[in-house]
Short mmCIF file of C-alpha atoms and ligand atoms in Angstrom, two decimals:
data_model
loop_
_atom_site.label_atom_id
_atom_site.label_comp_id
_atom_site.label_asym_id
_atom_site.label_seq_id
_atom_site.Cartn_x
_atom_site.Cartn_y
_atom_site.Cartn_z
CA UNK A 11 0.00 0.00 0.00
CA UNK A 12 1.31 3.65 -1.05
CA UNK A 13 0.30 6.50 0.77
CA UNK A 14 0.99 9.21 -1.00
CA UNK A 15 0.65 12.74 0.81
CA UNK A 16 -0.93 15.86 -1.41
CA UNK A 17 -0.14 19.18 -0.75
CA UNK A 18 -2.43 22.46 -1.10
CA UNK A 19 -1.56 23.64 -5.14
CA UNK A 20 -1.04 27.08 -5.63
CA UNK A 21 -1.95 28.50 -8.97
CA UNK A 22 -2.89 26.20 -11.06
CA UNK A 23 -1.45 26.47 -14.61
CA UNK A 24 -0.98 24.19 -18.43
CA UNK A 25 -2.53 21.87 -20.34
CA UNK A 26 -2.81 17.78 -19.84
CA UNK A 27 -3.55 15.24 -22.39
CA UNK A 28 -5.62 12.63 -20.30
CA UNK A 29 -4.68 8.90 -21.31
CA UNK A 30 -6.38 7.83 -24.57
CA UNK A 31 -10.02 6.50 -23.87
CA UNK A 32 -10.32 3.52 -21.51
CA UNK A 33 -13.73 2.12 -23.10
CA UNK A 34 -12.18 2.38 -26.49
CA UNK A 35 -9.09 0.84 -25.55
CA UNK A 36 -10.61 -2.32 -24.45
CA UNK A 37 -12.53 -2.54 -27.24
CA UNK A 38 -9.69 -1.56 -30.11
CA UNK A 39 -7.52 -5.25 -28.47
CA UNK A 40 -10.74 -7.06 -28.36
CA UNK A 41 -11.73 -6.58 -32.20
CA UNK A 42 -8.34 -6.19 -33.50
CA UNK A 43 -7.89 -9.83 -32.06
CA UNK A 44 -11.10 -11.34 -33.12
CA UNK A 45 -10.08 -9.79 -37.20
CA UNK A 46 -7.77 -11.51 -39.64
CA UNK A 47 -4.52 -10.01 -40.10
CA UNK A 48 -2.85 -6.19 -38.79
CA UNK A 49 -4.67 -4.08 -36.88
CA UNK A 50 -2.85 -0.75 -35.61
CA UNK A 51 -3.35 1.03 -32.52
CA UNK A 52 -2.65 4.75 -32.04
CA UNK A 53 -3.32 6.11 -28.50
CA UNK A 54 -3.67 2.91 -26.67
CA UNK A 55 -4.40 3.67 -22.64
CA UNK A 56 -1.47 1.98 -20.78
CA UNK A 57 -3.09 1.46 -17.85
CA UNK A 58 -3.14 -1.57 -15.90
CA UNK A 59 -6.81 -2.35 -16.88
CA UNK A 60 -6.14 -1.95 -20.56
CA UNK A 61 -2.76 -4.16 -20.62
CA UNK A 62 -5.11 -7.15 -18.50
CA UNK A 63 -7.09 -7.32 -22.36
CA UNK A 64 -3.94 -6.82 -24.13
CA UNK A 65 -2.68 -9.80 -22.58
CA UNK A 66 -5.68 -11.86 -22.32
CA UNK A 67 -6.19 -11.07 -26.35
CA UNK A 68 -2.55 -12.44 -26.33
CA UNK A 69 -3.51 -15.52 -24.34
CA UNK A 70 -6.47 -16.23 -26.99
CA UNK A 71 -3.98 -16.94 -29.82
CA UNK A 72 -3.49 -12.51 -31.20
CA UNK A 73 -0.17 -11.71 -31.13
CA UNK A 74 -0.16 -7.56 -29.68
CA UNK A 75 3.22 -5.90 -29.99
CA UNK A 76 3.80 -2.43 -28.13
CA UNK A 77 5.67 0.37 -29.34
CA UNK A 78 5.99 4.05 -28.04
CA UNK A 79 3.25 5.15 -29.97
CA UNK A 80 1.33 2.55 -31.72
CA UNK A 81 0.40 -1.00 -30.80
CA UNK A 82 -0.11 -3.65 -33.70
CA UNK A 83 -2.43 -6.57 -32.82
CA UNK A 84 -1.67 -9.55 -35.47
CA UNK A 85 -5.41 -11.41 -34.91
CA UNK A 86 -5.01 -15.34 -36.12
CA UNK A 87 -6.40 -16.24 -39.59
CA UNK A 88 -7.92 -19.01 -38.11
CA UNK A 89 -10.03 -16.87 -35.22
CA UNK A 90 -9.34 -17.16 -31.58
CA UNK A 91 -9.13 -19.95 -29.40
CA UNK A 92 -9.30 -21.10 -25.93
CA UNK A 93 -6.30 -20.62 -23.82
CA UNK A 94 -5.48 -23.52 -21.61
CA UNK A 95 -5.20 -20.90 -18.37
CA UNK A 96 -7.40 -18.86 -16.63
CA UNK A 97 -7.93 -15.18 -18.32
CA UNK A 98 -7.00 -12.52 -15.24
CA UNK A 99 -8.92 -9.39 -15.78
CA UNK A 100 -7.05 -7.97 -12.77
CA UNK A 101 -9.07 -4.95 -11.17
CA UNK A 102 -11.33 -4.09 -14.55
CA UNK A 103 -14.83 -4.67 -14.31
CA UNK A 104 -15.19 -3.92 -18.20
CA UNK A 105 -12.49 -6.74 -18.86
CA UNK A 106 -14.12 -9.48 -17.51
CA UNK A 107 -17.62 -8.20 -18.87
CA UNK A 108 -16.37 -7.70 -22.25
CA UNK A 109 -13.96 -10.87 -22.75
CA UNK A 110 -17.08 -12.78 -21.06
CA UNK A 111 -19.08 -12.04 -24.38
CA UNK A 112 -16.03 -12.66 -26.69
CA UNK A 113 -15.11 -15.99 -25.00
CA UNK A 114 -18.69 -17.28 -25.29
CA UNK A 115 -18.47 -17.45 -29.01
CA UNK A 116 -15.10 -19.05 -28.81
CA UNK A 117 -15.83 -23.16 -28.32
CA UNK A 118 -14.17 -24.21 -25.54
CA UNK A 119 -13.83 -23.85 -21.76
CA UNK A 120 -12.64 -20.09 -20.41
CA UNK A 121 -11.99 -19.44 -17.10
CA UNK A 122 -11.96 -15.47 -16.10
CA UNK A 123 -10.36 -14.48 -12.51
CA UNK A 124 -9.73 -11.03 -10.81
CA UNK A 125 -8.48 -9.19 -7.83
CA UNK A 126 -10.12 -8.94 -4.48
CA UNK A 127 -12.32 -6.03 -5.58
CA UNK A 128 -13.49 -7.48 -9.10
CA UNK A 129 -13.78 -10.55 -7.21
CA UNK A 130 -16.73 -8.85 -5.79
CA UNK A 131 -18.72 -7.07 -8.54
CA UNK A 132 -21.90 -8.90 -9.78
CA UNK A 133 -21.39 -10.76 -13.13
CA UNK A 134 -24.75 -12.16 -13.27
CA UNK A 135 -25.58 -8.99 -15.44
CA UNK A 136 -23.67 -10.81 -18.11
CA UNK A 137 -24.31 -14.45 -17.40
CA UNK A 138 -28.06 -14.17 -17.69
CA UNK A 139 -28.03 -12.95 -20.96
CA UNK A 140 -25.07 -15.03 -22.26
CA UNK A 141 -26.81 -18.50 -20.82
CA UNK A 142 -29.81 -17.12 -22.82
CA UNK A 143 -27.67 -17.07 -25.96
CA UNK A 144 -26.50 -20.74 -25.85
CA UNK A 145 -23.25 -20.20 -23.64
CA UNK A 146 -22.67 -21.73 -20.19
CA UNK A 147 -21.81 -19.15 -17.38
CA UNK A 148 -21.27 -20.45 -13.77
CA UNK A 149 -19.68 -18.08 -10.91
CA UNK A 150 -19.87 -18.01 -7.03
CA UNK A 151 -23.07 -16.82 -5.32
CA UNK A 152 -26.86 -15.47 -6.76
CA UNK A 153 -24.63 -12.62 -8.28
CA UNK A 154 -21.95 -14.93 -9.94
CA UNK A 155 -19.00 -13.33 -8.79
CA UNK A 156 -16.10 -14.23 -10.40
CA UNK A 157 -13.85 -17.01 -10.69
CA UNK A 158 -16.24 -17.16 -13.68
CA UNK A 159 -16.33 -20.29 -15.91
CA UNK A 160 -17.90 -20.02 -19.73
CA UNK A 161 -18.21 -22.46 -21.59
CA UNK A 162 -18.26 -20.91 -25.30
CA UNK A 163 -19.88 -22.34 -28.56
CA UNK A 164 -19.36 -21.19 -32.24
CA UNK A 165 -23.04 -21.11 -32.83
CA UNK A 166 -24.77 -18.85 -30.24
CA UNK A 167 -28.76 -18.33 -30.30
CA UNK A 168 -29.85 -14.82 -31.23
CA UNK A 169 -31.43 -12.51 -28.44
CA UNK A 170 -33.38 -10.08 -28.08
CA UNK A 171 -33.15 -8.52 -24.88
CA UNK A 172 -34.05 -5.45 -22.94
CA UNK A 173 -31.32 -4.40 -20.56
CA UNK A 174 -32.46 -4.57 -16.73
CA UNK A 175 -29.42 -2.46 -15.48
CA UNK A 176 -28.21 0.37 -17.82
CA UNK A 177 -24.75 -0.46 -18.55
CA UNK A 178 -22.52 -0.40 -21.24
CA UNK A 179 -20.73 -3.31 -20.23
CA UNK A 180 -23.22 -5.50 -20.54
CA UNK A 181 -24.90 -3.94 -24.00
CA UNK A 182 -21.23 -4.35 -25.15
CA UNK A 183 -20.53 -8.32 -23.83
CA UNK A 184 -24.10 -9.25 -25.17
CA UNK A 185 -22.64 -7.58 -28.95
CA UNK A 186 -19.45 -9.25 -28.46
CA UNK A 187 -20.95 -12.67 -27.99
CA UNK A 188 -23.61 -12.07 -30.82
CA UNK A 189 -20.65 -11.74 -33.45
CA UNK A 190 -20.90 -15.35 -33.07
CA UNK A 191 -24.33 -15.64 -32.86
CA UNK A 192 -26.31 -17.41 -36.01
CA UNK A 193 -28.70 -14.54 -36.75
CA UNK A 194 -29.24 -10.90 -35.65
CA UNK A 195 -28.68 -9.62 -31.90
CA UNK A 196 -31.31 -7.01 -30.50
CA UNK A 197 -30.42 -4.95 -27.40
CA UNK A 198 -32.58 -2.59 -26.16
CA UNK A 199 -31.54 0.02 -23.55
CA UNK A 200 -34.06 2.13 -21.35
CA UNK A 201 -31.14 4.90 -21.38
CA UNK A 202 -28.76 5.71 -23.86
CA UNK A 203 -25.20 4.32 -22.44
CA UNK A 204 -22.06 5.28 -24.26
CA UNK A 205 -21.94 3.70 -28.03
CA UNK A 206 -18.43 2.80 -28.25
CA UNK A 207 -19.07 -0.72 -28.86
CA UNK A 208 -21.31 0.22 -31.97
CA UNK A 209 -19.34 2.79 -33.35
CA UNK A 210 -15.88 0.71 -33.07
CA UNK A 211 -18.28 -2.50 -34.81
CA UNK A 212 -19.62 -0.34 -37.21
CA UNK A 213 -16.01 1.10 -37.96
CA UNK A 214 -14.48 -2.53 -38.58
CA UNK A 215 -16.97 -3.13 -40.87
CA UNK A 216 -19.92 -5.31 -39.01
CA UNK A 217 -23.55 -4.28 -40.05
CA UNK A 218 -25.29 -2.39 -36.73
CA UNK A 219 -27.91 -0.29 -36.42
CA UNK A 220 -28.82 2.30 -33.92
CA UNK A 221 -32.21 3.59 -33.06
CA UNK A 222 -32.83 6.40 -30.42
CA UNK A 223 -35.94 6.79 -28.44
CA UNK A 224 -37.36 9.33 -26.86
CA UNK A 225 -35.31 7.80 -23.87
CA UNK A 226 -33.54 4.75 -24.76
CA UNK A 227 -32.43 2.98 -27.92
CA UNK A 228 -31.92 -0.28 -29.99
CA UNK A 229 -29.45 -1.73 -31.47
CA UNK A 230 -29.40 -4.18 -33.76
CA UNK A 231 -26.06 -6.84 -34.99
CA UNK A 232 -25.52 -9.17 -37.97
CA UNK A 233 -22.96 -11.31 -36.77
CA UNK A 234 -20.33 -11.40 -39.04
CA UNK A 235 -16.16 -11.09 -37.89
CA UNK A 236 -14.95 -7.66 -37.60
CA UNK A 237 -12.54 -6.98 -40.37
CA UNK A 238 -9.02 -5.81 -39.09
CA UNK A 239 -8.39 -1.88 -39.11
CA UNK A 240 -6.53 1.20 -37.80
CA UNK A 241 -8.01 2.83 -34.44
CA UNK A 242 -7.00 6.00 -33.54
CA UNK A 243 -8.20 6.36 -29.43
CA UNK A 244 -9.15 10.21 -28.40
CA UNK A 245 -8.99 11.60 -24.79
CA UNK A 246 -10.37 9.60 -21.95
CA UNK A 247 -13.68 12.37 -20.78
CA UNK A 248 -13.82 10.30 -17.37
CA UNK A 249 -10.45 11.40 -16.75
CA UNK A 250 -10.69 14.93 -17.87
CA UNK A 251 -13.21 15.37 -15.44
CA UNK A 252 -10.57 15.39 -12.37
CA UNK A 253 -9.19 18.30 -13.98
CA UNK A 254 -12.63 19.94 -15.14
CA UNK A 255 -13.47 20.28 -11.27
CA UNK A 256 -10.22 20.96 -10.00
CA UNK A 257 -9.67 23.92 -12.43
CA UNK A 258 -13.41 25.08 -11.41
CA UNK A 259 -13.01 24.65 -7.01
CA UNK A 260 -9.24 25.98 -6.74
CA UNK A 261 -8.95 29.46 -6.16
CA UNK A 262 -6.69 30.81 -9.27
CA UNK A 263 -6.52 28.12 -11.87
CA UNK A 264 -6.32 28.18 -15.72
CA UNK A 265 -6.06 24.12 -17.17
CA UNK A 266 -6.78 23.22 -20.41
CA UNK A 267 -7.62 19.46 -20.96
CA UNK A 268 -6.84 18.96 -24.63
CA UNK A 269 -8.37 16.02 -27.10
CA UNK A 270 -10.98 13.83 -25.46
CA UNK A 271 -13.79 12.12 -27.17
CA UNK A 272 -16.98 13.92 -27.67
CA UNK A 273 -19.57 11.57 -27.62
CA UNK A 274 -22.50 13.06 -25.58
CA UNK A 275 -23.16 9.64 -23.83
CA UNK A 276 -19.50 10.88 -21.85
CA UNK A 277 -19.93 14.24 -21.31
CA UNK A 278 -22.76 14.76 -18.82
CA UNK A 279 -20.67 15.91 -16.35
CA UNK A 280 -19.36 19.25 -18.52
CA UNK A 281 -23.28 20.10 -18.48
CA UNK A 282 -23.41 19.47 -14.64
CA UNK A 283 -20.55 22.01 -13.83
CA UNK A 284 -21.80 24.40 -16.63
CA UNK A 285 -25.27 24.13 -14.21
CA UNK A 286 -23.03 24.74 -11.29
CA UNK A 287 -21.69 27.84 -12.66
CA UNK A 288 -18.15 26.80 -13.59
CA UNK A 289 -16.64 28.93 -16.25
CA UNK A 290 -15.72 25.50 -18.26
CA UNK A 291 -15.56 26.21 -22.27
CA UNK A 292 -15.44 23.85 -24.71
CA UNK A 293 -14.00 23.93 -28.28
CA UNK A 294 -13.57 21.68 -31.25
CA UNK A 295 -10.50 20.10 -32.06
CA UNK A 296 -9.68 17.47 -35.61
CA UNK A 297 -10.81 14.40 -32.96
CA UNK A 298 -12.83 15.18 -30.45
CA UNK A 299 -13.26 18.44 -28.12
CA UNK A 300 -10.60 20.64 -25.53
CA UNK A 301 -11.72 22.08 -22.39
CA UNK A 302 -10.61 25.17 -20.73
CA UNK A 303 -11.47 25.33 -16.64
CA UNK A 304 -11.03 28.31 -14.65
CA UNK A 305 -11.68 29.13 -11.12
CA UNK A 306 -15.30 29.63 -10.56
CA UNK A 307 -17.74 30.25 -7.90
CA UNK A 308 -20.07 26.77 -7.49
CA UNK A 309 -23.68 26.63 -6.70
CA UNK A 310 -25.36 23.58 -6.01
CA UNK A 311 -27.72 21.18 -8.28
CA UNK A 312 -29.55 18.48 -8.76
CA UNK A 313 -27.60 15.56 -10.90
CA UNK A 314 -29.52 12.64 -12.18
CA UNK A 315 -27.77 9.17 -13.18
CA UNK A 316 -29.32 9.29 -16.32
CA UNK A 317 -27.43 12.30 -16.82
CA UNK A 318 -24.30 10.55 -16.57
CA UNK A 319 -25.12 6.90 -17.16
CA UNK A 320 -21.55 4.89 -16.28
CA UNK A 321 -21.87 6.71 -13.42
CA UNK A 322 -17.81 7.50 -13.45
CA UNK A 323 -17.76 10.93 -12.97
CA UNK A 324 -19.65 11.33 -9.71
CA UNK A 325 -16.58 10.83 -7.53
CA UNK A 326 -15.44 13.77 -9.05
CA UNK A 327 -18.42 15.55 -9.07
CA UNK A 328 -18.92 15.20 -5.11
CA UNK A 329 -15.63 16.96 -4.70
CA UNK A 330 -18.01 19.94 -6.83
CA UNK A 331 -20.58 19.89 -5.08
CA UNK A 332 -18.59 19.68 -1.62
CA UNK A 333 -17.05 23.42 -2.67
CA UNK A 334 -20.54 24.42 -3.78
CA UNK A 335 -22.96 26.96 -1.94
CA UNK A 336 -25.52 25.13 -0.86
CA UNK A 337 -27.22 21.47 -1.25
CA UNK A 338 -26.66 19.21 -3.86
CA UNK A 339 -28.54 16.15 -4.70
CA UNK A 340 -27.78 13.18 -6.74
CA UNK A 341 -30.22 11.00 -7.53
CA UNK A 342 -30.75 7.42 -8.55
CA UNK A 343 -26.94 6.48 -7.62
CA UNK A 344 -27.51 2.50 -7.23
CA UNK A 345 -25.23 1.59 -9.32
CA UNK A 346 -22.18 3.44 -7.46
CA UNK A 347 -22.60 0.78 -5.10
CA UNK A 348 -20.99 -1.87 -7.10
CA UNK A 349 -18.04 0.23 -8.90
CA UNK A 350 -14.86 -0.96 -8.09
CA UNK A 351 -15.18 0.22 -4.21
CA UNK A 352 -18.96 1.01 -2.64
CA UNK A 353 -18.71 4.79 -3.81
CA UNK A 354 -22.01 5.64 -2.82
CA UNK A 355 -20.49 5.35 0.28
CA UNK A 356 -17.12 6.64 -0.10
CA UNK A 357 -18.08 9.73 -2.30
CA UNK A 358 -20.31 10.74 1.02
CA UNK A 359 -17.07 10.33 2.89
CA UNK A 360 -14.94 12.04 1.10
CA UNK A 361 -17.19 15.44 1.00
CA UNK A 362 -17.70 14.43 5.35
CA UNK A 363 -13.91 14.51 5.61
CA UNK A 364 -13.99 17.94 3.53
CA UNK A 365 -16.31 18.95 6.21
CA UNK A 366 -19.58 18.74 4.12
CA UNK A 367 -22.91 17.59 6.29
CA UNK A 368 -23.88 14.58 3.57
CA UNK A 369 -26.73 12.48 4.09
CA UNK A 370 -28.71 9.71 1.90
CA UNK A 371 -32.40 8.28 1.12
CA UNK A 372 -32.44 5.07 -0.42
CA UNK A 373 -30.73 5.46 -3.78
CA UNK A 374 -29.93 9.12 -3.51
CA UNK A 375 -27.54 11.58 -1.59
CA UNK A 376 -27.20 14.95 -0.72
CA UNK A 377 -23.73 16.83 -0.09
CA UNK A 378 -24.08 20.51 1.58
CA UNK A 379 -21.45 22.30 0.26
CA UNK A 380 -18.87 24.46 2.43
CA UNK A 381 -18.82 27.33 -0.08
CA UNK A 382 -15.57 26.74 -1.77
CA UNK A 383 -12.29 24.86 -1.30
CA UNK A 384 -10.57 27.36 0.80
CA UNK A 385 -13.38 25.86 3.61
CA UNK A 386 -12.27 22.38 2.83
CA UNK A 387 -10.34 20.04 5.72
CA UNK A 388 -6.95 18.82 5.14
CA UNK A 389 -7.95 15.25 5.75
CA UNK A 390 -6.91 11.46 5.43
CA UNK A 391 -8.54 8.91 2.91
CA UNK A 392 -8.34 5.52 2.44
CA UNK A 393 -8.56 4.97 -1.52
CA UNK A 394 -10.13 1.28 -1.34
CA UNK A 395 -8.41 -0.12 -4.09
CA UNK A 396 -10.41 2.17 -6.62
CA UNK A 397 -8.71 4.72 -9.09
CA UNK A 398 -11.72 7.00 -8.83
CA UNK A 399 -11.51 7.84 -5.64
CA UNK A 400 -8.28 8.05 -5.23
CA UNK A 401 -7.90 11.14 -7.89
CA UNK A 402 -11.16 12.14 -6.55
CA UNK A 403 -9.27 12.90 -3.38
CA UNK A 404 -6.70 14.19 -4.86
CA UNK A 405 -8.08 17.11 -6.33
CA UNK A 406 -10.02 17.93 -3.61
CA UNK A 407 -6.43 18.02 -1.16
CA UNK A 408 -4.84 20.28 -3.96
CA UNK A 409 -7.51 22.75 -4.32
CA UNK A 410 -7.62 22.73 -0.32
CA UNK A 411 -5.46 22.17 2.11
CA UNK A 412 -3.91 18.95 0.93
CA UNK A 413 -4.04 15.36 2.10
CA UNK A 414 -3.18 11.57 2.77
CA UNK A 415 -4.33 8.98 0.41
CA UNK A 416 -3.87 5.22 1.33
CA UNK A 417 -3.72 3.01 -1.74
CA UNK A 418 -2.93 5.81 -3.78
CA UNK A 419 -0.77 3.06 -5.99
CA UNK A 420 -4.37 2.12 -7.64
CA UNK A 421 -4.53 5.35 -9.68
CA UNK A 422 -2.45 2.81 -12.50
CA UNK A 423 -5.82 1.26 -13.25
CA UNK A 424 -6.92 3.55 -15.32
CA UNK A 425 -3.90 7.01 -15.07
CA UNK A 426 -0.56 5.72 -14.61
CA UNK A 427 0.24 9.35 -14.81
CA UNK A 428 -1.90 11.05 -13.12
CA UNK A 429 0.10 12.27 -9.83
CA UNK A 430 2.94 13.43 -12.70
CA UNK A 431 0.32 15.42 -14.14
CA UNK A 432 -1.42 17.06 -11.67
CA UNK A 433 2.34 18.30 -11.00
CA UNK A 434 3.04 19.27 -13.88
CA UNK A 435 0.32 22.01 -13.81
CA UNK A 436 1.90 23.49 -10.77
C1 S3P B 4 -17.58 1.12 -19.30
C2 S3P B 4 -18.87 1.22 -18.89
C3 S3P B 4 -19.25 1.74 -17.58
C4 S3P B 4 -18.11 2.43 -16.85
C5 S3P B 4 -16.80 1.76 -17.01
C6 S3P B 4 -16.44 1.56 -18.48
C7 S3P B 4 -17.31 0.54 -20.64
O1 S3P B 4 -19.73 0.70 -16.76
O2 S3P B 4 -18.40 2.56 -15.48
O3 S3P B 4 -15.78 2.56 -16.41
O4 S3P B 4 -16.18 0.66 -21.14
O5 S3P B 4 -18.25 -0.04 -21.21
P1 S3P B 4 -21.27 0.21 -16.85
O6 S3P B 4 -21.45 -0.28 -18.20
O7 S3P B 4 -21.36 -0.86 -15.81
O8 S3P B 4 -22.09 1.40 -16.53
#
């Protein structure tokens, strides 16, 4: 365990390119594998959760060779197979979602493991529908934690199925697993989660169509195998938001957060802090959008899930609303619950340690804010294990009075870099 001390920032100053996109990461190894022949890579993440697919695509019979700047994945003429050891998706909850899809279209026996924390996280979102489409999924418990066992077949059973949770994840394993299905997959989606799975499909050539409703959508597959490509991976917006709020609750800072992706099913959160009154500006760039956050004075809203439906950037989000004036309220937060740590529970403690009054009805919370970071506590943290909260805490020490973060190593889930560049704009 690393516990890593933060100290109060001063001004606040520079740009940071965020890692390239986590979601699109994952899913550039996964379809570059499952194509015939070279695939390139520009932008890969390099965090720890992205190299657990690089190496499990490697295990599967792709061959993915890393350079400085690009990363070539070689997928096997013949398609993948099943390795004859277990898959280890480390600490990444998309991992073992997504390669649970893939691996249930590849015949054979799979077995997917993970760390203490993953170890934990309900799979049964993914097994129910996968059993549905001919595969065997067996894990420990009613919510089929992992070790996970799938038993995969080359001829799946189409679906069509209406998602009970609203998660990309499991949209995304159900299209993974219906590339090998024998006629056309049907997902539909009561809220519209992020569509990197489509978009990436549709870009390596496999027929799907998208239909928005008023609320949710469908989306519709042909199987057929993806057809090998080059990826170029913007801006990770989960990650910009870290800076977005810091630049917004510290007293005199200027950070520009250059290239992430645009896609509005990612960007909730720049609406939420525009409704809080940040001075956060957004302009277009050749692939994807900058940001520019200044210091700002925060009032408090109301944030709905649907607003921001992966539910990543609420960590960050509490450390806004804990330097707002007055109460915020985010509602229908379930799902926090079974993130990589509890943070329904740890976002409230984080804004209690930063001297907020936070309480909680059923699925929602409130945070009174202390009317801006110079009120904040310097204050201790235990990360959990979970990259969120970790940076979560981090910004909130900087733009206050600084702080102590247990577990602070876990930030290379997801932003190897991330302590480097929150220096570097000081
Ligand atoms: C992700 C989807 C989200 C998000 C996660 C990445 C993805 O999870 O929390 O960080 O890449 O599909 P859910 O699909 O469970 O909301």
């Amino acid at each position: 365990m690393t516990t890593r001390s933060v100290a109060a920032a001063g001004a606040l100053r520079g740009s940071v390119q965020v890692p390239g996109d986590k979601s699109a990461s994952h899913r550039a190894l996964l379809l570059s594998a499952l194509a015939s022949g070279r695939s390139t890579i520009t932008g890969l993440s390099r965090a720890d959760d992205v190299r657990a697919t690089g190496v499990i695509a490697g295990q599967l019979g792709a061959e993915v060779t890393y350079s400085e700047s690009v990363v070539t994945v070689e997928g096997p003429t013949l398609g993948l197979r099943a390795a004859n050891e277990p898959l280890d998706c480390g600490n990444s909850g998309t991992t073992m979602r997504l390669v649970a899809g893939l691996v249930s279209g590849i015949a054979g026996t799979h077995v997917l493991i993970g760390d203490s924390s993953l170890s934990r996280r309900p799979m049964d979102r993914v097994a129910i529908p996968l059993t549905l489409m001919g595969a065997t999924v067996s894990g420990q418990g009613v919510s089929v934690t992992a070790p996970l066992k799938v038993i995969g077949s080359r001829e799946l059973h189409a679906i069509d199925y209406h998602l009970p949770v609203s998660s990309a994840q499991v949209k995304s394993s159900i299209l993974l697993a219906g590339l090998a299905a024998t006629t056309k997959v049907i997902v539909r989606e009561d809220v519209r989660t992020r569509s990197t799975t489509e978009d990436m499909l549709l870009r390596a050539g496999v027929s799907v169509e998208s239909t928005n409703l008023a609320d949710g959508r469908i989306v519709e597959l042909e199987p057929s195998r993806p057809q090998a490509t080059t990826w170029i991976i913007p801006g990770d917006p989960s990650q910009a938001a870290f800076f977005a709020v810091l630049g917004a609750i510290h007293t005199d800072a200027e950070i520009e957060i250059l290239n992430i992706d645009s896609s509005p099913e990612r960007n909730g959160f720049i609406q939420v802090l525009q409704r809080m009154a940040a001075q956060l500006s957004i302009s277009s760039t050749d692939t994807g959008i900058s940001l520019r956050s200044v210091s700002s004075k925060l009032t408090a809203t109301e944030i709905l899930s649907s607003e921001i439906p992966s539910v990543d950037e609420v960590p960050a989000l509490t450390v806004a609303a804990a330097a707002a004036n007055g109460v915020s309220v985010f509602r229908d937060m379930g799902e926090l619950r079974v993130k990589e740590s509890d943070r329904f529970a740890s976002s409230m403690e984080l804004a209690a340690a930063l001297g907020c009054r936070t309480w909680s009805e059923s699925d929602d919370f409130f945070i009174e804010g202390v009317g801006g970071a110079k009120h904040f506590n310097s204050f201790d943290f235990d990360g959990r294990s979970d990259h969120r909260m970790v940076m979560s805490s981090a910004i909130a020490g900087a733009a206050g009075y600084g702080c102590r973060i247990t577990g602070a190593q876990t930030v290379s889930s997801s932003y190897p870099l991330f302590f480097d560049d929150l220096a570097a704009l000081q």
